[in-house]
């Protein structure tokens, strides 16, 4: 039942109850009582919503709106107060090569990490969903990266990537590869960070897929077996469509996360070398808290907000049609 | 019932001690400080505050550890914007213009009144005061300051047939020694590099040493102009990149600041450039004979200074400013400067600190500690301008582009100069 249907249903019920109350609807007193009762119900509803509304407004909506307003003003400095500057901040942004670099990096980051993390998560979930030995241990192992704090994980990976005596190069040497300065070259630094993100996120998403897989009715698989369906057919005709809602949920989250990445950039590369790993949120942090250009940071934040809003809207509208709801 | 009253009474007493004011009117000041080196720094700072209070019962100092230098500046600025600035803080000497532009700090020479205070301001090494003065005022006093020095592995020098007691004295030595020290196997894999100059995070600082040696000054004293693409600066940047790409005595790409000391301990590099602040670290972890030397020279020797100054924040309550000044004076007496230098590895900030008994004993025991001090005569001010972080980022990006080979040094530095000009334009009139 969609929320809308629910609402209509409950309204009908209220109306029926009112009528069933035995009072004639044409009496003025009864009408007033009815209105009061409805008002009470409305009030109750709003009161129930109030805590969530207050929290959301204080920490999400008011800051978002004030950020948009701030982005139309210049940055106040010392004795110089903020002055209305129309779209100046946005003009600066269009001419700012580092902003474009950060946006490019971030799009690349999302386009590469999201599909990889999702497919890995699904593969891992399928793997630990079946009856295999050591299933619990395997699930735990896949999930471990998620429980590590990002900064701690980033420091571990920092050691993996250390040229020459880092873990990756040590393993590489066994196969005859030389020392590679993973984080110190413009071409390898961003992929190196992407690997950390995939490693960190895949295990988390696996949990959602695992839950979804366990909801799939075994009858369907039994029926498929009776029809002699191949494994691929079972996956593509039964499993994949039935976990689609989860895939959408995970995809939205992964995409939003891809634009929210900042910890490992700070811990591992500081955006370097030469902005090769500068992502949008890191750049916003740098502009706001290293350069103290709060007006420009507000403009950058507005762009990030818009990007995220558009992305989630597009995903909902485009993917909604291909999703199987039960 | 009596138990209940006991609890209430205890709670009331606790509340009174927490929120009640002491009988005498003590001036309370907040002191922000960062930690950038190893060791039990928090404990040391707390003991300094306690010792100060013993001497000045009318002043209460609240030391607040505020993270890295970067975090500390963020916290001080945010607190100030919320009307709750610290009274005194240790922040990077290069943050001076940022603090001035945001109208947060008071020039120290306007708070001082007595002749003794004026004399105190002239008691520091002039090299450290270069980053503390602007527009005819002293805005900060040196507290935890450093320079860059080279550390070399004497055993590796011996193994390569070099004199283990002679460090590279010129750029030519760096290349020649480096070629002998770089060890390659038959497949061309390097097991030991000649040299590492870190280039992650803040490459401008180490690069400034090379620029200084090529007799180039990167910024004017008022912090309104930079020279990023002068012929000598470009030559220094080209040399920095060539060490890896042409002479192949240094790893290519970006060398991480944090792992450079580890590379040195592991024998992965025979020479490293890093701060004197790592002195104690190297002394404890190097399992071989090592030496500490001043920077090599090209046209001249020299290194930029680095590290943190004490700043006094603006306050309408003049009693607090006076108390903050008193605390700053206490922290920079010869004895305290010597004690701090020995505990941390920073360079004691005034000549008379080196004449104290404690320091004499320390230096006799560990002569390497004197290298940084003796290099001060050649030291220059660390690159610092208005809108400092943004202007230095332009240089950092250019250096990293040259080091990773994405742009030639000249083109990268031309871009950095254009960017710096754009940022500094509003400050130039």
XYZ file of C-alpha atoms in Angstrom:
755
model
C 0.000 0.000 0.000
C 1.485 3.369 -0.930
C 1.376 6.147 1.675
C -1.281 7.935 -0.348
C -3.549 4.914 -0.336
C -3.032 4.551 3.374
C -4.015 8.135 3.953
C -7.218 7.822 1.933
C -8.075 4.628 3.737
C -7.692 6.132 7.175
C -9.695 9.198 6.168
C -12.525 7.017 4.979
C -12.422 5.163 8.228
C -12.678 8.370 10.235
C -15.619 9.528 8.212
C -17.369 6.222 8.696
C -16.676 6.296 12.399
C -18.149 9.773 12.615
C -21.270 8.659 10.934
C -21.429 5.512 12.957
C -21.328 7.678 16.067
C -25.111 7.785 15.869
C -25.490 11.573 15.746
C -27.278 13.141 12.863
C -24.977 15.101 10.604
C -27.382 18.040 10.207
C -27.240 19.000 13.897
C -25.035 22.086 14.407
C -23.563 20.797 17.681
C -22.612 17.531 16.123
C -20.944 19.312 13.232
C -18.871 21.355 15.637
C -17.919 18.242 17.590
C -16.902 16.549 14.388
C -14.804 19.502 13.317
C -13.184 19.582 16.743
C -12.399 15.925 16.572
C -10.865 16.364 13.145
C -8.882 19.352 14.380
C -7.671 17.260 17.310
C -6.588 14.552 14.964
C -4.747 17.057 12.787
C -3.105 18.519 15.842
C -2.129 15.093 17.083
C -0.587 14.299 13.756
C 1.451 17.484 13.740
C 2.544 16.937 17.322
C 3.774 13.487 16.408
C 5.678 14.961 13.491
C 7.065 17.857 15.487
C 10.305 16.298 16.822
C 11.330 15.091 13.374
C 10.377 18.407 11.764
C 12.304 20.425 14.339
C 15.416 18.262 13.979
C 15.277 18.247 10.195
C 14.676 21.970 10.022
C 17.424 22.866 12.484
C 20.116 20.668 11.051
C 19.157 20.304 7.394
C 16.722 22.790 5.948
C 17.667 26.016 7.703
C 21.419 25.501 7.101
C 20.764 24.583 3.469
C 18.705 27.709 2.863
C 21.137 29.967 4.707
C 23.998 28.448 2.675
C 22.222 29.414 -0.516
C 21.688 32.939 0.831
C 25.326 33.199 1.979
C 26.513 32.222 -1.479
C 25.055 35.465 -2.826
C 27.227 37.572 -0.519
C 30.947 38.326 -0.447
C 33.075 36.838 2.323
C 33.286 39.112 5.384
C 36.887 39.758 6.416
C 38.019 41.567 9.552
C 36.381 44.966 9.519
C 34.872 44.496 6.035
C 31.328 43.099 6.404
C 29.676 40.831 3.822
C 28.157 42.702 0.871
C 25.533 41.491 -1.580
C 27.401 40.309 -4.649
C 24.712 38.649 -6.789
C 26.209 35.716 -8.644
C 29.855 36.780 -8.324
C 30.802 33.675 -6.374
C 29.355 31.492 -9.118
C 31.224 33.431 -11.781
C 34.442 32.861 -9.825
C 33.578 29.190 -9.696
C 33.127 28.885 -13.456
C 36.608 30.335 -13.909
C 38.196 28.230 -11.151
C 40.205 25.352 -12.665
C 40.460 23.552 -9.302
C 36.660 23.455 -8.990
C 36.359 21.838 -12.420
C 39.133 19.434 -11.546
C 37.359 18.489 -8.302
C 34.059 18.019 -10.137
C 35.700 15.852 -12.824
C 37.475 13.787 -10.191
C 34.263 13.354 -8.248
C 32.200 12.294 -11.273
C 34.891 9.812 -12.227
C 34.967 8.603 -8.645
C 31.218 8.027 -8.592
C 31.049 6.451 -12.058
C 33.767 3.938 -11.207
C 33.292 3.134 -7.521
C 29.486 2.878 -7.428
C 29.023 0.088 -10.021
C 32.052 -1.817 -8.764
C 30.996 -1.596 -5.113
C 27.429 -2.658 -5.955
C 28.413 -5.628 -8.105
C 30.995 -6.753 -5.568
C 28.415 -6.443 -2.809
C 25.926 -8.548 -4.772
C 28.530 -11.199 -5.567
C 29.578 -11.354 -1.933
C 25.946 -11.575 -0.804
C 25.203 -14.411 -3.254
C 28.343 -16.095 -2.033
C 27.434 -16.062 1.650
C 23.716 -16.613 1.083
C 24.218 -20.215 -0.021
C 24.909 -23.136 2.275
C 28.676 -23.153 2.486
C 31.098 -24.005 5.260
C 32.294 -21.125 7.422
C 29.462 -18.912 6.243
C 29.334 -16.843 9.439
C 33.082 -16.230 9.403
C 32.941 -15.213 5.760
C 30.063 -12.794 6.397
C 31.986 -11.283 9.274
C 35.111 -10.951 7.142
C 33.191 -9.156 4.383
C 31.568 -6.844 6.896
C 34.711 -5.974 8.898
C 35.820 -2.992 6.747
C 32.506 -1.305 7.547
C 33.026 -1.270 11.299
C 36.494 0.294 11.051
C 36.537 4.082 11.360
C 37.426 5.585 7.974
C 40.453 7.461 9.282
C 41.887 4.289 10.830
C 41.242 2.368 7.617
C 42.876 5.129 5.593
C 45.984 4.897 7.720
C 46.163 1.145 7.200
C 45.880 1.655 3.451
C 48.500 4.360 3.651
C 50.862 1.628 4.794
C 49.683 -0.730 2.031
C 50.501 1.903 -0.562
C 53.910 2.906 0.829
C 56.398 2.483 -2.013
C 58.891 -0.376 -1.719
C 58.134 -1.779 1.733
C 54.360 -1.320 1.738
C 52.236 -4.470 1.551
C 51.190 -4.070 -2.078
C 54.727 -3.548 -3.321
C 56.004 -6.445 -1.213
C 53.433 -8.752 -2.775
C 54.129 -7.211 -6.182
C 57.810 -7.963 -5.832
C 57.070 -11.702 -5.546
C 55.637 -11.455 -9.037
C 58.502 -9.384 -10.362
C 56.910 -5.941 -10.224
C 58.957 -2.946 -9.151
C 58.232 -0.318 -6.501
C 55.277 1.874 -7.435
C 54.619 5.230 -5.805
C 50.855 4.685 -5.711
C 49.828 7.903 -3.963
C 52.694 9.991 -5.349
C 51.757 9.917 -9.038
C 48.948 11.862 -10.631
C 47.815 8.822 -12.628
C 47.601 6.285 -9.779
C 46.568 8.408 -6.778
C 42.842 8.657 -7.575
C 42.426 4.960 -8.475
C 44.259 4.122 -5.237
C 41.676 6.092 -3.249
C 38.857 4.483 -5.227
C 40.065 1.054 -4.164
C 39.788 2.068 -0.516
C 36.217 3.267 -1.040
C 35.151 0.080 -2.826
C 36.750 -2.047 -0.103
C 35.023 -0.025 2.604
C 31.557 0.196 1.055
C 31.065 -3.202 -0.583
C 30.792 -5.041 2.734
C 28.198 -2.606 4.011
C 26.059 -2.915 0.887
C 26.394 -6.700 1.043
C 24.288 -6.675 4.215
C 21.390 -5.038 2.348
C 21.621 -7.505 -0.524
C 21.806 -10.394 1.916
C 18.607 -9.237 3.588
C 16.944 -8.855 0.186
C 18.060 -12.302 -0.964
C 16.584 -13.900 2.110
C 13.233 -12.288 1.338
C 13.050 -13.979 -2.065
C 10.506 -16.789 -1.834
C 12.077 -20.257 -2.240
C 8.998 -21.312 -4.240
C 10.259 -19.313 -7.184
C 13.604 -21.104 -7.172
C 11.864 -24.460 -6.857
C 9.665 -23.620 -9.805
C 12.708 -22.538 -11.792
C 14.458 -25.803 -11.025
C 11.430 -27.759 -12.194
C 11.629 -25.835 -15.469
C 15.322 -26.729 -15.758
C 16.363 -23.079 -15.792
C 20.090 -22.368 -15.990
C 21.842 -20.575 -13.151
C 22.116 -17.448 -15.248
C 18.418 -17.568 -16.041
C 17.608 -17.930 -12.364
C 19.750 -14.946 -11.556
C 18.573 -12.705 -14.362
C 14.876 -13.638 -14.229
C 14.321 -14.118 -10.499
C 17.076 -12.844 -8.220
C 18.058 -9.658 -10.027
C 14.505 -8.307 -10.525
C 13.578 -9.136 -6.956
C 16.578 -7.370 -5.420
C 16.077 -4.351 -7.695
C 14.495 -2.173 -4.973
C 17.541 -2.866 -2.809
C 19.821 -2.076 -5.726
C 18.127 1.281 -6.148
C 18.415 2.042 -2.462
C 22.069 1.018 -2.415
C 22.821 2.921 -5.614
C 21.326 6.148 -4.257
C 23.312 5.751 -1.069
C 26.549 4.849 -2.843
C 26.228 7.802 -5.167
C 25.540 10.190 -2.309
C 28.483 8.701 -0.407
C 30.726 9.196 -3.423
C 30.064 12.918 -3.199
C 30.491 12.936 0.565
C 33.995 11.503 0.609
C 36.468 13.584 2.551
C 38.136 11.504 5.306
C 40.466 9.410 3.211
C 41.455 12.396 1.084
C 42.516 14.303 4.198
C 44.224 11.274 5.735
C 45.944 9.921 2.640
C 46.777 12.595 0.075
C 45.588 16.037 1.172
C 44.128 16.412 -2.323
C 47.543 16.049 -3.969
C 49.575 15.524 -6.061
C 48.623 18.691 -7.920
C 44.884 18.302 -7.112
C 44.755 14.812 -8.635
C 42.705 13.580 -5.661
C 40.814 16.775 -4.805
C 37.123 15.875 -4.520
C 34.267 18.367 -4.160
C 33.691 18.081 -0.425
C 37.411 18.211 0.303
C 37.699 21.338 -1.806
C 34.774 22.896 0.072
C 36.501 22.074 3.364
C 39.724 23.607 2.093
C 38.047 26.799 0.852
C 36.036 27.157 4.064
C 38.577 26.221 6.725
C 41.988 26.791 5.146
C 41.234 29.795 2.994
C 38.358 31.130 5.169
C 36.523 32.139 2.013
C 33.125 31.304 3.484
C 31.103 32.991 0.737
C 32.775 30.951 -1.981
C 32.500 27.803 0.137
C 28.744 28.452 0.420
C 28.500 28.710 -3.366
C 30.415 25.437 -3.776
C 28.143 23.783 -1.198
C 25.086 24.974 -3.096
C 26.420 23.301 -6.226
C 27.080 20.076 -4.309
C 23.552 20.176 -2.864
C 22.089 20.678 -6.320
C 24.140 17.840 -7.782
C 22.996 15.479 -5.032
C 19.375 16.566 -5.360
C 19.351 16.093 -9.125
C 21.103 12.738 -8.865
C 18.619 11.283 -6.414
C 15.602 12.678 -8.263
C 16.850 11.277 -11.561
C 17.500 7.914 -10.025
C 14.063 7.714 -8.476
C 12.286 8.699 -11.681
C 14.368 6.692 -14.115
C 14.772 3.497 -12.163
C 11.344 3.470 -10.552
C 9.767 2.131 -13.733
C 11.996 -0.889 -13.930
C 11.537 -1.934 -10.345
C 9.410 -4.821 -9.315
C 7.313 -3.985 -6.266
C 5.422 -6.723 -4.528
C 16.467 9.921 54.345
C 19.771 11.046 55.774
C 21.495 9.318 52.886
C 19.425 11.420 50.488
C 20.450 14.630 52.245
C 24.065 13.557 52.103
C 23.832 13.186 48.353
C 22.096 16.548 47.956
C 24.693 18.249 50.115
C 27.529 16.657 48.175
C 25.963 17.686 44.880
C 25.515 21.231 46.109
C 29.115 21.378 47.251
C 30.262 20.052 43.887
C 28.133 22.598 42.048
C 29.486 25.387 44.194
C 33.067 24.382 43.517
C 32.372 24.094 39.789
C 30.385 27.247 39.243
C 31.193 29.418 42.205
C 33.759 32.164 41.798
C 36.850 32.155 43.976
C 37.032 34.729 46.760
C 39.678 36.842 44.999
C 39.117 38.215 41.500
C 41.491 36.121 39.431
C 41.947 36.890 35.723
C 41.255 33.755 33.734
C 42.928 33.301 30.347
C 42.566 30.540 27.764
C 45.653 29.200 26.008
C 45.300 27.225 22.734
C 48.248 25.096 21.659
C 48.823 22.539 18.889
C 51.038 19.459 18.934
C 53.177 18.768 15.887
C 55.943 16.542 17.318
C 56.103 13.367 19.413
C 56.433 13.186 23.206
C 54.218 13.892 26.261
C 53.584 17.496 25.166
C 50.248 17.912 26.984
C 51.850 17.012 30.289
C 54.698 19.462 29.744
C 52.344 22.315 28.838
C 50.149 21.627 31.876
C 53.197 21.728 34.112
C 54.211 25.082 32.580
C 50.749 26.486 33.316
C 50.946 25.227 36.912
C 54.399 26.731 37.405
C 53.140 30.035 36.026
C 50.178 30.065 38.404
C 52.477 29.493 41.347
C 54.308 32.693 40.400
C 51.112 34.584 39.531
C 48.298 33.578 41.904
C 46.067 36.308 40.460
C 46.028 34.719 36.965
C 44.409 31.407 36.055
C 45.656 29.815 32.805
C 43.459 27.256 31.063
C 45.596 25.339 28.528
C 43.517 23.792 25.708
C 45.079 21.261 23.338
C 43.620 22.054 19.903
C 45.049 19.372 17.554
C 47.342 20.034 14.607
C 48.404 23.528 13.536
C 45.643 23.499 10.939
C 43.005 22.401 13.491
C 44.213 24.980 15.993
C 43.812 27.834 13.525
C 40.351 26.561 12.590
C 39.351 26.373 16.259
C 40.769 29.777 17.158
C 39.109 31.461 14.167
C 35.737 29.784 14.736
C 35.832 30.569 18.453
C 36.701 34.179 17.652
C 33.824 34.432 15.166
C 31.505 33.196 17.913
C 32.864 35.910 20.224
C 34.805 33.474 22.381
C 38.397 33.830 21.140
C 41.289 32.371 23.120
C 43.346 34.988 24.958
C 46.664 33.575 23.874
C 47.521 30.855 21.344
C 50.415 29.119 19.639
C 49.785 29.127 15.876
C 51.984 28.903 12.788
C 54.218 31.920 12.323
C 52.936 32.026 8.727
C 49.347 32.518 9.924
C 50.271 36.066 10.982
C 48.722 37.842 7.969
C 45.567 35.729 8.186
C 45.154 36.715 11.837
C 45.855 40.375 11.092
C 43.433 40.450 8.134
C 40.701 38.990 10.318
C 41.422 41.610 12.962
C 41.975 38.990 15.650
C 45.358 39.728 17.205
C 46.882 42.660 19.026
C 50.408 43.829 18.116
C 52.519 42.786 21.086
C 54.468 46.042 21.127
C 51.270 48.001 21.750
C 50.405 45.998 24.888
C 53.900 46.209 26.340
C 54.613 49.316 28.291
C 57.785 48.903 30.303
C 61.339 49.149 28.992
C 61.901 45.573 30.164
C 59.097 44.437 27.853
C 60.641 46.275 24.917
C 63.999 44.643 25.642
C 62.268 41.247 25.772
C 61.017 41.701 22.188
C 64.595 42.149 20.960
C 65.979 39.157 22.846
C 65.082 36.534 20.176
C 67.097 35.349 17.189
C 66.455 37.880 14.399
C 65.789 35.017 11.942
C 62.767 33.993 14.015
C 61.487 37.566 14.297
C 61.361 37.865 10.470
C 58.081 35.946 10.478
C 56.755 37.830 13.490
C 56.824 41.412 12.250
C 54.846 43.401 9.718
C 54.037 47.063 9.195
C 56.457 48.110 11.964
C 54.762 45.971 14.626
C 55.668 42.699 16.338
C 52.554 40.508 16.095
C 53.905 37.373 17.699
C 56.849 35.999 19.649
C 58.774 32.842 18.637
C 57.933 29.766 20.698
C 58.344 26.441 18.911
C 60.514 27.138 15.917
C 62.548 24.963 13.595
C 64.618 24.877 10.412
C 65.299 22.183 7.808
C 68.478 20.120 8.206
C 69.898 17.113 6.395
C 70.331 13.781 8.155
C 72.733 11.274 6.649
C 73.440 7.587 7.233
C 77.170 7.272 7.954
C 77.182 3.490 7.477
C 75.651 3.843 4.017
C 78.254 6.486 3.141
C 81.063 4.139 4.204
C 79.579 1.270 2.194
C 79.422 3.498 -0.902
C 83.080 4.506 -0.490
C 82.314 8.045 0.691
C 83.798 9.843 3.688
C 81.244 9.059 6.427
C 81.924 12.382 8.160
C 81.347 14.591 5.153
C 77.803 15.486 4.198
C 76.923 17.037 0.802
C 77.994 20.679 0.928
C 76.839 21.769 -2.538
C 74.174 20.862 -5.090
C 76.868 19.136 -7.164
C 77.741 17.028 -4.093
C 74.087 16.076 -3.743
C 74.052 14.651 -7.256
C 77.536 13.084 -7.100
C 77.025 11.536 -3.638
C 73.504 10.532 -4.594
C 74.726 8.604 -7.646
C 77.176 6.660 -5.516
C 74.600 6.003 -2.797
C 71.776 4.834 -5.083
C 71.920 1.042 -5.231
C 70.287 -0.799 -8.144
C 69.998 -4.528 -8.723
C 70.452 -6.222 -12.083
C 66.799 -5.637 -13.010
C 67.151 -1.916 -12.294
C 65.150 -2.051 -9.045
C 66.408 0.441 -6.471
C 67.053 -0.898 -2.964
C 68.552 2.328 -1.613
C 68.058 5.888 -2.806
C 70.682 8.582 -2.471
C 68.344 11.254 -1.162
C 64.758 12.042 -0.190
C 63.269 15.534 -0.018
C 59.596 15.146 1.016
C 57.040 16.752 -1.281
C 53.594 15.849 0.105
C 51.374 18.329 1.936
C 53.628 21.381 2.086
C 56.369 20.973 -0.562
C 56.786 24.756 -0.636
C 58.676 24.656 2.678
C 61.392 22.239 1.557
C 61.486 23.866 -1.851
C 62.058 27.207 -0.185
C 65.367 25.844 1.089
C 66.442 25.132 -2.508
C 65.229 28.558 -3.652
C 67.099 30.223 -0.787
C 70.276 28.377 -1.708
C 69.860 29.700 -5.236
C 69.586 33.158 -3.651
C 65.927 33.780 -4.430
C 63.393 35.285 -2.021
C 59.834 34.059 -2.620
C 57.763 36.846 -1.014
C 58.175 40.463 0.042
C 58.132 41.394 3.703
C 54.656 42.909 3.664
C 53.242 39.700 2.192
C 51.641 41.373 -0.803
C 53.864 40.075 -3.635
C 55.439 36.756 -4.497
C 58.167 35.777 -6.916
C 57.306 32.267 -8.061
C 58.656 32.354 -11.605
C 61.921 34.313 -11.410
C 64.809 32.648 -13.271
C 66.468 31.433 -10.048
C 63.238 30.071 -8.612
C 62.563 28.146 -11.816
C 66.132 26.824 -11.767
C 65.661 25.598 -8.181
C 62.366 23.888 -9.075
C 63.972 22.298 -12.128
C 66.775 20.957 -9.927
C 64.196 19.598 -7.446
C 62.462 17.717 -10.285
C 65.749 16.669 -11.928
C 66.915 14.907 -8.753
C 64.272 12.284 -9.476
C 63.748 12.491 -13.231
C 67.180 13.280 -14.669
C 69.807 12.286 -12.109
C 67.659 9.484 -10.677
C 69.100 9.803 -7.164
C 65.678 10.421 -5.542
C 62.393 8.512 -5.954
C 60.177 9.897 -8.730
C 56.801 11.439 -7.923
C 55.666 12.701 -4.547
C 57.628 11.647 -1.459
C 55.491 11.445 1.651
C 56.501 13.714 4.544
C 55.348 11.229 7.183
C 57.174 8.156 5.880
C 60.465 9.880 5.015
C 61.976 9.328 8.510
C 60.869 5.676 8.295
C 62.555 5.331 4.888
C 65.692 6.685 6.510
C 65.534 4.231 9.435
C 64.875 1.326 7.023
C 67.924 2.247 4.948
C 65.740 3.010 1.964
C 67.365 6.406 1.633
C 70.883 7.438 2.674
C 70.119 11.161 3.106
C 66.892 12.892 4.085
C 65.793 16.482 4.488
C 63.386 17.129 7.319
C 62.733 19.417 10.272
C 65.001 19.675 13.297
C 61.852 18.723 15.201
C 62.596 15.118 14.142
C 65.947 15.140 15.936
C 64.775 13.216 18.995
C 62.849 10.794 16.778
C 65.955 10.012 14.677
C 68.148 9.738 17.745
C 65.842 7.086 19.201
C 65.118 5.085 16.041
C 68.213 5.104 13.810
C 70.012 1.783 14.276
C 73.157 3.100 12.555
C 75.586 5.982 12.958
C 73.971 9.137 11.606
C 74.998 12.758 11.145
C 73.083 16.034 11.123
C 74.264 18.811 8.830
C 73.175 22.259 7.712
C 71.690 22.623 4.235
C 74.064 22.426 1.238
C 74.636 25.546 -0.822
C 74.444 26.661 -4.416
C 74.961 30.434 -4.457
C 74.580 30.541 -0.654
C 73.509 28.272 2.199
C 70.314 28.543 4.172
C 66.892 27.281 5.050
C 63.543 28.853 5.845
C 62.505 28.804 9.487
C 59.274 27.049 10.443
C 57.016 26.360 13.393
C 54.802 28.309 15.745
C 54.612 31.712 17.415
C 52.683 32.927 20.450
C 49.903 35.352 19.525
C 47.848 37.541 21.871
C 44.213 37.921 20.815
C 42.285 41.187 20.898
C 40.173 41.643 23.962
C 38.190 44.541 25.350
C 39.207 43.426 28.832
C 42.703 44.922 29.029
C 43.426 42.926 32.203
C 43.214 39.750 30.114
C 45.562 41.105 27.470
C 48.036 42.027 30.210
C 47.714 38.579 31.779
C 48.252 36.953 28.365
C 51.370 39.047 27.866
C 52.653 37.993 31.293
C 52.134 34.332 30.338
C 53.869 34.809 26.976
C 56.820 36.380 28.761
C 56.936 33.473 31.203
C 56.993 30.886 28.387
C 59.897 32.588 26.641
C 62.349 33.187 29.480
C 65.805 31.726 28.769
C 65.218 28.828 31.169
C 61.820 27.949 29.729
C 63.059 28.266 26.131
C 65.920 25.888 26.965
C 63.623 23.434 28.726
C 61.143 23.406 25.825
C 63.938 22.945 23.277
C 65.378 19.972 25.135
C 61.985 18.352 25.652
C 60.833 18.681 22.038
C 63.779 19.175 19.681
C 62.671 22.675 18.644
C 65.387 25.314 18.434
C 65.558 27.375 21.641
C 64.435 30.789 20.436
C 66.942 33.158 22.066
C 70.750 33.195 22.314
C 70.848 33.402 26.126
C 68.816 30.177 26.395
C 71.880 28.378 25.042
C 73.949 29.732 27.941
C 71.778 28.082 30.590
C 73.248 25.142 32.496
C 70.616 22.673 31.287
C 71.180 23.558 27.639
C 74.971 23.468 27.902
C 74.785 19.973 29.345
C 72.345 18.818 26.642
C 74.446 20.262 23.804
C 77.663 18.720 25.151
C 75.932 15.353 25.270
C 74.284 15.705 21.836
C 76.184 18.180 19.594
C 73.773 17.556 16.670
C 71.339 19.820 18.524
C 73.599 22.781 17.715
C 73.363 22.394 13.933
C 69.965 24.053 13.609
C 70.991 26.924 15.859
C 74.163 27.562 13.883
C 72.195 27.514 10.651
C 70.016 30.405 11.886
C 72.507 32.972 10.647
C 71.646 31.889 7.068
C 67.925 31.379 7.707
C 65.196 33.313 5.900
C 61.531 33.934 6.774
C 59.162 31.127 5.867
C 56.952 31.975 2.893
C 54.007 33.923 4.287
C 51.596 36.292 2.565
C 48.084 37.640 2.886
C 45.571 34.874 2.157
C 48.524 32.651 2.942
C 47.067 29.172 2.530
C 45.710 29.932 -0.915
C 48.866 31.634 -2.148
C 51.099 28.801 -0.917
C 48.710 26.219 -2.381
C 49.352 27.724 -5.817
C 53.069 27.049 -5.300
C 52.445 23.569 -3.834
C 50.370 22.574 -6.852
C 53.011 23.873 -9.257
C 55.811 22.006 -7.472
C 53.833 18.775 -7.408
C 53.052 19.178 -11.107
C 56.759 19.598 -11.862
C 57.787 16.702 -9.605
C 55.257 14.296 -11.091
C 56.227 15.420 -14.592
C 52.745 16.630 -15.555
C 54.051 20.107 -16.387
C 57.543 21.524 -17.016
C 58.821 23.566 -14.048
C 58.699 26.884 -15.908
C 55.107 26.489 -17.128
C 53.892 25.265 -13.729
C 55.489 28.192 -11.905
C 54.143 30.699 -14.459
C 50.648 29.400 -13.683
C 51.301 29.644 -9.938
C 52.517 33.221 -10.309
C 49.401 34.217 -12.250
C 47.162 32.609 -9.627
C 49.065 34.303 -6.771
C 48.847 37.676 -8.517
C 45.101 37.262 -8.842
C 44.691 36.393 -5.144
C 47.028 39.104 -3.875
C 45.669 41.851 -6.129
C 43.249 43.292 -3.488
C 46.122 43.648 -0.989
C 48.431 45.537 -3.328
C 46.900 48.995 -3.034
